[in-house]
């Protein structure tokens, strides 16, 4: 997923569906033992200085 290919929510945010229902937008297949990495090409200062941390992935029920 990236800012061009991800389907945005009404508020402009993006929800990534790690596993679950493959008919959900922004679905990514997640085999057992999976992990993810965030790759930023031009990170802003809060990312560089560590004051911003990405939220942990949370299960959705």
PDB file of N, CA and C in Angstrom:
ATOM      1  N   UNK A   1       0.832  -1.165   0.000  1.00  0.00           N
ATOM      2  CA  UNK A   1       0.000   0.000   0.000  1.00  0.00           C
ATOM      3  C   UNK A   1       0.885   1.239   0.000  1.00  0.00           C
ATOM      4  N   UNK A   2       0.408   2.255  -0.651  1.00  0.00           N
ATOM      5  CA  UNK A   2       1.084   3.546  -0.601  1.00  0.00           C
ATOM      6  C   UNK A   2       0.055   4.653  -0.798  1.00  0.00           C
ATOM      7  N   UNK A   3       0.494   5.883  -0.773  1.00  0.00           N
ATOM      8  CA  UNK A   3      -0.438   7.007  -0.863  1.00  0.00           C
ATOM      9  C   UNK A   3      -1.155   7.085  -2.207  1.00  0.00           C
ATOM     10  N   UNK A   4      -0.686   6.371  -3.215  1.00  0.00           N
ATOM     11  CA  UNK A   4      -1.335   6.373  -4.526  1.00  0.00           C
ATOM     12  C   UNK A   4      -2.305   5.201  -4.647  1.00  0.00           C
ATOM     13  N   UNK A   5      -1.927   4.025  -4.161  1.00  0.00           N
ATOM     14  CA  UNK A   5      -2.732   2.819  -4.377  1.00  0.00           C
ATOM     15  C   UNK A   5      -3.735   2.531  -3.269  1.00  0.00           C
ATOM     16  N   UNK A   6      -3.532   3.052  -2.057  1.00  0.00           N
ATOM     17  CA  UNK A   6      -4.434   2.748  -0.947  1.00  0.00           C
ATOM     18  C   UNK A   6      -5.755   3.503  -1.101  1.00  0.00           C
ATOM     19  N   UNK A   7      -6.839   2.835  -0.766  1.00  0.00           N
ATOM     20  CA  UNK A   7      -8.153   3.477  -0.751  1.00  0.00           C
ATOM     21  C   UNK A   7      -8.298   4.227   0.573  1.00  0.00           C
ATOM     22  N   UNK A   8      -8.579   5.514   0.503  1.00  0.00           N
ATOM     23  CA  UNK A   8      -8.676   6.342   1.705  1.00  0.00           C
ATOM     24  C   UNK A   8     -10.057   6.262   2.337  1.00  0.00           C
ATOM     25  N   UNK A   9     -10.100   6.455   3.652  1.00  0.00           N
ATOM     26  CA  UNK A   9     -11.360   6.602   4.380  1.00  0.00           C
ATOM     27  C   UNK A   9     -11.904   8.005   4.114  1.00  0.00           C
ATOM     28  N   UNK A  10     -13.137   8.261   4.513  1.00  0.00           N
ATOM     29  CA  UNK A  10     -13.766   9.567   4.280  1.00  0.00           C
ATOM     30  C   UNK A  10     -12.979  10.718   4.900  1.00  0.00           C
ATOM     31  N   UNK A  11     -12.270  10.452   6.021  1.00  0.00           N
ATOM     32  CA  UNK A  11     -11.513  11.513   6.688  1.00  0.00           C
ATOM     33  C   UNK A  11     -10.081  11.654   6.162  1.00  0.00           C
ATOM     34  N   UNK A  12      -9.739  10.901   5.118  1.00  0.00           N
ATOM     35  CA  UNK A  12      -8.407  10.990   4.529  1.00  0.00           C
ATOM     36  C   UNK A  12      -7.408   9.996   5.099  1.00  0.00           C
ATOM     37  N   UNK A  13      -7.762   9.328   6.188  1.00  0.00           N
ATOM     38  CA  UNK A  13      -6.876   8.313   6.762  1.00  0.00           C
ATOM     39  C   UNK A  13      -6.956   7.041   5.915  1.00  0.00           C
ATOM     40  N   UNK A  14      -6.082   6.101   6.183  1.00  0.00           N
ATOM     41  CA  UNK A  14      -6.066   4.837   5.456  1.00  0.00           C
ATOM     42  C   UNK A  14      -6.096   3.698   6.463  1.00  0.00           C
ATOM     43  N   UNK A  15      -6.987   2.745   6.262  1.00  0.00           N
ATOM     44  CA  UNK A  15      -7.044   1.534   7.077  1.00  0.00           C
ATOM     45  C   UNK A  15      -6.512   0.384   6.246  1.00  0.00           C
ATOM     46  N   UNK A  16      -5.488  -0.283   6.754  1.00  0.00           N
ATOM     47  CA  UNK A  16      -4.925  -1.458   6.083  1.00  0.00           C
ATOM     48  C   UNK A  16      -5.483  -2.688   6.768  1.00  0.00           C
ATOM     49  N   UNK A  17      -6.013  -3.616   6.007  1.00  0.00           N
ATOM     50  CA  UNK A  17      -6.558  -4.858   6.543  1.00  0.00           C
ATOM     51  C   UNK A  17      -5.513  -5.959   6.379  1.00  0.00           C
ATOM     52  N   UNK A  18      -4.827  -6.269   7.487  1.00  0.00           N
ATOM     53  CA  UNK A  18      -3.839  -7.348   7.494  1.00  0.00           C
ATOM     54  C   UNK A  18      -4.584  -8.653   7.725  1.00  0.00           C
ATOM     55  N   UNK A  19      -4.842  -9.385   6.668  1.00  0.00           N
ATOM     56  CA  UNK A  19      -5.592 -10.634   6.795  1.00  0.00           C
ATOM     57  C   UNK A  19      -7.076 -10.358   6.959  1.00  0.00           C
ATOM     58  N   UNK A  20      -7.800 -11.402   7.320  1.00  0.00           N
ATOM     59  CA  UNK A  20      -9.252 -11.262   7.481  1.00  0.00           C
ATOM     60  C   UNK A  20      -9.974 -11.436   6.163  1.00  0.00           C
ATOM     61  N   UNK A  21     -10.930 -10.584   5.920  1.00  0.00           N
ATOM     62  CA  UNK A  21     -11.793 -10.660   4.742  1.00  0.00           C
ATOM     63  C   UNK A  21     -11.094 -10.063   3.522  1.00  0.00           C
ATOM     64  N   UNK A  22     -10.772 -10.890   2.524  1.00  0.00           N
ATOM     65  CA  UNK A  22     -10.062 -10.372   1.343  1.00  0.00           C
ATOM     66  C   UNK A  22     -10.883  -9.413   0.495  1.00  0.00           C
ATOM     67  N   UNK A  23     -12.185  -9.280   0.773  1.00  0.00           N
ATOM     68  CA  UNK A  23     -13.011  -8.331   0.029  1.00  0.00           C
ATOM     69  C   UNK A  23     -12.947  -6.920   0.616  1.00  0.00           C
ATOM     70  N   UNK A  24     -12.256  -6.738   1.748  1.00  0.00           N
ATOM     71  CA  UNK A  24     -12.095  -5.421   2.354  1.00  0.00           C
ATOM     72  C   UNK A  24     -11.103  -4.596   1.537  1.00  0.00           C
ATOM     73  N   UNK A  25     -11.285  -3.265   1.510  1.00  0.00           N
ATOM     74  CA  UNK A  25     -10.299  -2.430   0.811  1.00  0.00           C
ATOM     75  C   UNK A  25      -8.949  -2.510   1.519  1.00  0.00           C
ATOM     76  N   UNK A  26      -7.883  -2.370   0.776  1.00  0.00           N
ATOM     77  CA  UNK A  26      -6.525  -2.352   1.312  1.00  0.00           C
ATOM     78  C   UNK A  26      -6.188  -3.643   2.070  1.00  0.00           C
ATOM     79  N   UNK A  27      -6.643  -4.769   1.553  1.00  0.00           N
ATOM     80  CA  UNK A  27      -6.383  -6.080   2.136  1.00  0.00           C
ATOM     81  C   UNK A  27      -4.971  -6.539   1.790  1.00  0.00           C
ATOM     82  N   UNK A  28      -4.267  -7.050   2.782  1.00  0.00           N
ATOM     83  CA  UNK A  28      -2.952  -7.664   2.573  1.00  0.00           C
ATOM     84  C   UNK A  28      -2.984  -9.050   3.183  1.00  0.00           C
ATOM     85  N   UNK A  29      -2.697 -10.056   2.391  1.00  0.00           N
ATOM     86  CA  UNK A  29      -2.630 -11.426   2.896  1.00  0.00           C
ATOM     87  C   UNK A  29      -1.529 -11.521   3.947  1.00  0.00           C
ATOM     88  N   UNK A  30      -1.819 -12.182   5.053  1.00  0.00           N
ATOM     89  CA  UNK A  30      -0.838 -12.295   6.137  1.00  0.00           C
ATOM     90  C   UNK A  30      -0.676 -13.757   6.550  1.00  0.00           C
ATOM     91  N   UNK A  31       0.366 -14.407   6.071  1.00  0.00           N
ATOM     92  CA  UNK A  31       0.610 -15.786   6.485  1.00  0.00           C
ATOM     93  C   UNK A  31       1.056 -15.836   7.942  1.00  0.00           C
ATOM     94  N   UNK A  32       1.031 -17.006   8.529  1.00  0.00           N
ATOM     95  CA  UNK A  32       1.463 -17.179   9.911  1.00  0.00           C
ATOM     96  C   UNK A  32       2.886 -16.651  10.092  1.00  0.00           C
ATOM     97  N   UNK A  33       3.112 -15.922  11.181  1.00  0.00           N
ATOM     98  CA  UNK A  33       4.431 -15.375  11.475  1.00  0.00           C
ATOM     99  C   UNK A  33       4.746 -14.083  10.735  1.00  0.00           C
ATOM    100  N   UNK A  34       3.746 -13.425  10.187  1.00  0.00           N
ATOM    101  CA  UNK A  34       3.965 -12.221   9.387  1.00  0.00           C
ATOM    102  C   UNK A  34       4.432 -11.045  10.240  1.00  0.00           C
ATOM    103  N   UNK A  35       4.984 -10.038   9.576  1.00  0.00           N
ATOM    104  CA  UNK A  35       5.325  -8.757  10.195  1.00  0.00           C
ATOM    105  C   UNK A  35       5.220  -7.688   9.114  1.00  0.00           C
ATOM    106  N   UNK A  36       5.384  -6.443   9.495  1.00  0.00           N
ATOM    107  CA  UNK A  36       5.321  -5.392   8.477  1.00  0.00           C
ATOM    108  C   UNK A  36       6.379  -4.334   8.748  1.00  0.00           C
ATOM    109  N   UNK A  37       6.723  -3.622   7.699  1.00  0.00           N
ATOM    110  CA  UNK A  37       7.712  -2.557   7.762  1.00  0.00           C
ATOM    111  C   UNK A  37       7.122  -1.318   7.104  1.00  0.00           C
ATOM    112  N   UNK A  38       7.351  -0.170   7.697  1.00  0.00           N
ATOM    113  CA  UNK A  38       6.925   1.101   7.105  1.00  0.00           C
ATOM    114  C   UNK A  38       8.162   1.733   6.476  1.00  0.00           C
ATOM    115  N   UNK A  39       8.060   2.070   5.211  1.00  0.00           N
ATOM    116  CA  UNK A  39       9.178   2.657   4.478  1.00  0.00           C
ATOM    117  C   UNK A  39       8.778   4.085   4.107  1.00  0.00           C
ATOM    118  N   UNK A  40       9.541   5.054   4.569  1.00  0.00           N
ATOM    119  CA  UNK A  40       9.245   6.457   4.278  1.00  0.00           C
ATOM    120  C   UNK A  40      10.370   7.057   3.447  1.00  0.00           C
ATOM    121  N   UNK A  41      10.024   7.686   2.329  1.00  0.00           N
ATOM    122  CA  UNK A  41      11.030   8.264   1.453  1.00  0.00           C
ATOM    123  C   UNK A  41      11.458   9.661   1.880  1.00  0.00           C
ATOM    124  N   UNK A  42      10.552  10.436   2.436  1.00  0.00           N
ATOM    125  CA  UNK A  42      10.885  11.781   2.898  1.00  0.00           C
ATOM    126  C   UNK A  42      10.228  12.013   4.262  1.00  0.00           C
ATOM    127  N   UNK A  43      10.743  11.335   5.299  1.00  0.00           N
ATOM    128  CA  UNK A  43      10.114  11.470   6.612  1.00  0.00           C
ATOM    129  C   UNK A  43      10.268  12.880   7.163  1.00  0.00           C
ATOM    130  N   UNK A  44       9.261  13.315   7.866  1.00  0.00           N
ATOM    131  CA  UNK A  44       9.305  14.626   8.514  1.00  0.00           C
ATOM    132  C   UNK A  44       9.997  14.498   9.868  1.00  0.00           C
ATOM    133  N   UNK A  45      10.299  15.641  10.474  1.00  0.00           N
ATOM    134  CA  UNK A  45      11.081  15.694  11.712  1.00  0.00           C
ATOM    135  C   UNK A  45      10.531  14.810  12.845  1.00  0.00           C
ATOM    136  N   UNK A  46       9.194  14.762  13.081  1.00  0.00           N
ATOM    137  CA  UNK A  46       8.701  13.913  14.171  1.00  0.00           C
ATOM    138  C   UNK A  46       9.057  12.429  13.998  1.00  0.00           C
ATOM    139  N   UNK A  47       9.171  11.981  12.771  1.00  0.00           N
ATOM    140  CA  UNK A  47       9.596  10.595  12.531  1.00  0.00           C
ATOM    141  C   UNK A  47      11.085  10.476  12.815  1.00  0.00           C
ATOM    142  N   UNK A  48      11.870  11.412  12.313  1.00  0.00           N
ATOM    143  CA  UNK A  48      13.321  11.361  12.464  1.00  0.00           C
ATOM    144  C   UNK A  48      13.734  11.467  13.925  1.00  0.00           C
ATOM    145  N   UNK A  49      13.095  12.385  14.687  1.00  0.00           N
ATOM    146  CA  UNK A  49      13.511  12.563  16.081  1.00  0.00           C
ATOM    147  C   UNK A  49      12.834  11.581  17.038  1.00  0.00           C
ATOM    148  N   UNK A  50      11.943  10.736  16.525  1.00  0.00           N
ATOM    149  CA  UNK A  50      11.316   9.702  17.352  1.00  0.00           C
ATOM    150  C   UNK A  50      10.124  10.169  18.158  1.00  0.00           C
ATOM    151  N   UNK A  51       9.695  11.424  17.999  1.00  0.00           N
ATOM    152  CA  UNK A  51       8.550  11.908  18.769  1.00  0.00           C
ATOM    153  C   UNK A  51       7.229  11.332  18.256  1.00  0.00           C
ATOM    154  N   UNK A  52       7.201  10.840  17.013  1.00  0.00           N
ATOM    155  CA  UNK A  52       6.024  10.153  16.490  1.00  0.00           C
ATOM    156  C   UNK A  52       6.350   8.674  16.358  1.00  0.00           C
ATOM    157  N   UNK A  53       5.466   7.835  16.852  1.00  0.00           N
ATOM    158  CA  UNK A  53       5.604   6.388  16.702  1.00  0.00           C
ATOM    159  C   UNK A  53       4.363   5.883  15.983  1.00  0.00           C
ATOM    160  N   UNK A  54       4.551   4.983  15.051  1.00  0.00           N
ATOM    161  CA  UNK A  54       3.401   4.393  14.366  1.00  0.00           C
ATOM    162  C   UNK A  54       2.602   3.572  15.370  1.00  0.00           C
ATOM    163  N   UNK A  55       1.265   3.613  15.251  1.00  0.00           N
ATOM    164  CA  UNK A  55       0.453   2.822  16.180  1.00  0.00           C
ATOM    165  C   UNK A  55       0.651   1.319  15.920  1.00  0.00           C
ATOM    166  N   UNK A  56       0.515   0.555  16.993  1.00  0.00           N
ATOM    167  CA  UNK A  56       0.611  -0.899  16.833  1.00  0.00           C
ATOM    168  C   UNK A  56      -0.615  -1.392  16.067  1.00  0.00           C
ATOM    169  N   UNK A  57      -0.420  -2.446  15.292  1.00  0.00           N
ATOM    170  CA  UNK A  57      -1.543  -3.055  14.590  1.00  0.00           C
ATOM    171  C   UNK A  57      -2.497  -3.630  15.628  1.00  0.00           C
ATOM    172  N   UNK A  58      -3.793  -3.384  15.446  1.00  0.00           N
ATOM    173  CA  UNK A  58      -4.814  -3.831  16.387  1.00  0.00           C
ATOM    174  C   UNK A  58      -5.790  -4.765  15.673  1.00  0.00           C
ATOM    175  N   UNK A  59      -6.166  -5.862  16.312  1.00  0.00           N
ATOM    176  CA  UNK A  59      -7.168  -6.737  15.692  1.00  0.00           C
ATOM    177  C   UNK A  59      -8.528  -6.056  15.663  1.00  0.00           C
ATOM    178  N   UNK A  60      -9.273  -6.302  14.612  1.00  0.00           N
ATOM    179  CA  UNK A  60     -10.612  -5.761  14.473  1.00  0.00           C
ATOM    180  C   UNK A  60     -11.585  -6.921  14.567  1.00  0.00           C
ATOM    181  N   UNK A  61     -12.606  -6.739  15.359  1.00  0.00           N
ATOM    182  CA  UNK A  61     -13.595  -7.819  15.523  1.00  0.00           C
ATOM    183  C   UNK A  61     -14.888  -7.468  14.853  1.00  0.00           C
TER     184      UNK A  61
END
